[in-house]
Amino acid sequence: MKVIVDYENCDSHGVCASVCPEVFELRDDDFMYVINENPDESLRPKIELAVKSCPKQALKLEG
Ligand code: SF4
């Protein structure tokens, strides 16, 4: 599976990083980074929750 971020919509407030810090990281520069674009299958539930929790619908999970 692959995590895709629509950075045009992302507000970088980091809800996703709170839900799944294994994949999403909010850095000191106030931008959100995907630190693992092809995460292990075991992280799927947390990533799906992050996708659902994103207030800007800026996240997509493929595969
Ligand atoms: S939750 Fe959505 S809008 Fe917020 S930082 Fe993550 S991807 Fe961006």
PDB file of C-alpha atoms and ligand atoms in Angstrom:
ATOM      1  CA  MET A   1       0.000   0.000   0.000  1.00  0.00           C
ATOM      2  CA  LYS A   2       1.036   3.553  -0.627  1.00  0.00           C
ATOM      3  CA  VAL A   3       0.236   6.761   1.250  1.00  0.00           C
ATOM      4  CA  ILE A   4      -0.551   9.770  -0.907  1.00  0.00           C
ATOM      5  CA  VAL A   5      -0.820  13.338   0.401  1.00  0.00           C
ATOM      6  CA  ASP A   6      -2.505  16.185  -1.401  1.00  0.00           C
ATOM      7  CA  TYR A   7      -0.239  18.958  -0.127  1.00  0.00           C
ATOM      8  CA  GLU A   8      -2.432  21.592  -1.784  1.00  0.00           C
ATOM      9  CA  ASN A   9      -5.110  20.795   0.791  1.00  0.00           C
ATOM     10  CA  CYS A  10      -2.965  19.813   3.777  1.00  0.00           C
ATOM     11  CA  ASP A  11      -3.018  22.405   6.561  1.00  0.00           C
ATOM     12  CA  SER A  12      -0.058  20.807   8.382  1.00  0.00           C
ATOM     13  CA  HIS A  13      -1.787  20.842  11.730  1.00  0.00           C
ATOM     14  CA  GLY A  14      -0.804  17.227  12.192  1.00  0.00           C
ATOM     15  CA  VAL A  15      -3.915  15.262  13.108  1.00  0.00           C
ATOM     16  CA  CYS A  16      -2.474  12.407  11.054  1.00  0.00           C
ATOM     17  CA  ALA A  17       0.816  12.584  12.961  1.00  0.00           C
ATOM     18  CA  SER A  18      -1.054  12.209  16.248  1.00  0.00           C
ATOM     19  CA  VAL A  19      -3.013   9.221  14.972  1.00  0.00           C
ATOM     20  CA  CYS A  20      -0.139   7.433  13.234  1.00  0.00           C
ATOM     21  CA  PRO A  21       3.317   8.805  14.112  1.00  0.00           C
ATOM     22  CA  GLU A  22       4.949   5.784  12.437  1.00  0.00           C
ATOM     23  CA  VAL A  23       4.030   7.248   9.057  1.00  0.00           C
ATOM     24  CA  PHE A  24       3.314  10.974   9.492  1.00  0.00           C
ATOM     25  CA  GLU A  25       5.600  13.495  11.124  1.00  0.00           C
ATOM     26  CA  LEU A  26       5.065  17.156  11.867  1.00  0.00           C
ATOM     27  CA  ARG A  27       8.438  18.903  11.906  1.00  0.00           C
ATOM     28  CA  ASP A  28       9.718  22.154  13.363  1.00  0.00           C
ATOM     29  CA  ASP A  29       9.316  23.832   9.965  1.00  0.00           C
ATOM     30  CA  ASP A  30       5.528  23.337  10.406  1.00  0.00           C
ATOM     31  CA  PHE A  31       5.217  20.978   7.448  1.00  0.00           C
ATOM     32  CA  MET A  32       3.900  17.480   7.627  1.00  0.00           C
ATOM     33  CA  TYR A  33       6.158  14.781   6.187  1.00  0.00           C
ATOM     34  CA  VAL A  34       5.424  11.204   5.233  1.00  0.00           C
ATOM     35  CA  ILE A  35       8.324   9.304   6.758  1.00  0.00           C
ATOM     36  CA  ASN A  36       7.206   5.930   5.416  1.00  0.00           C
ATOM     37  CA  GLU A  37       5.479   5.970   2.012  1.00  0.00           C
ATOM     38  CA  ASN A  38       5.113   2.206   1.733  1.00  0.00           C
ATOM     39  CA  PRO A  39       4.275   1.133   5.266  1.00  0.00           C
ATOM     40  CA  ASP A  40       3.946  -2.367   6.569  1.00  0.00           C
ATOM     41  CA  GLU A  41       0.519  -3.996   6.320  1.00  0.00           C
ATOM     42  CA  SER A  42       0.274  -4.043  10.123  1.00  0.00           C
ATOM     43  CA  LEU A  43      -0.098  -0.252  10.110  1.00  0.00           C
ATOM     44  CA  ARG A  44      -3.165  -0.292   7.855  1.00  0.00           C
ATOM     45  CA  PRO A  45      -5.780   0.278  10.628  1.00  0.00           C
ATOM     46  CA  LYS A  46      -3.886   3.279  11.997  1.00  0.00           C
ATOM     47  CA  ILE A  47      -3.389   4.769   8.549  1.00  0.00           C
ATOM     48  CA  GLU A  48      -7.045   4.264   7.665  1.00  0.00           C
ATOM     49  CA  LEU A  49      -7.939   6.103  10.861  1.00  0.00           C
ATOM     50  CA  ALA A  50      -5.553   8.924   9.916  1.00  0.00           C
ATOM     51  CA  VAL A  51      -7.164   9.151   6.464  1.00  0.00           C
ATOM     52  CA  LYS A  52     -10.606   9.352   8.063  1.00  0.00           C
ATOM     53  CA  SER A  53      -9.456  11.853  10.701  1.00  0.00           C
ATOM     54  CA  CYS A  54      -7.832  14.283   8.277  1.00  0.00           C
ATOM     55  CA  PRO A  55      -9.980  17.440   8.450  1.00  0.00           C
ATOM     56  CA  LYS A  56      -9.001  18.436   4.899  1.00  0.00           C
ATOM     57  CA  GLN A  57      -9.474  15.066   3.180  1.00  0.00           C
ATOM     58  CA  ALA A  58      -5.876  15.402   2.044  1.00  0.00           C
ATOM     59  CA  LEU A  59      -4.854  11.777   2.568  1.00  0.00           C
ATOM     60  CA  LYS A  60      -5.339   8.740   0.386  1.00  0.00           C
ATOM     61  CA  LEU A  61      -4.321   5.154   0.825  1.00  0.00           C
ATOM     62  CA  GLU A  62      -3.686   3.169  -2.359  1.00  0.00           C
ATOM     63  CA  GLY A  63      -3.464  -0.576  -2.535  1.00  0.00           C
TER      64      GLY A  63
HETATM   65  S1  SF4 B   1      -4.370  15.489   9.045  1.00  0.00           S
HETATM   66 FE1  SF4 B   1      -4.580  16.009   6.876  1.00  0.00          FE
HETATM   67  S2  SF4 B   1      -4.474  18.212   6.789  1.00  0.00           S
HETATM   68 FE2  SF4 B   1      -3.704  17.596   8.795  1.00  0.00          FE
HETATM   69  S3  SF4 B   1      -1.493  17.425   8.530  1.00  0.00           S
HETATM   70 FE3  SF4 B   1      -2.364  15.406   8.142  1.00  0.00          FE
HETATM   71  S4  SF4 B   1      -2.684  15.346   5.930  1.00  0.00           S
HETATM   72 FE4  SF4 B   1      -2.429  17.460   6.487  1.00  0.00          FE
END
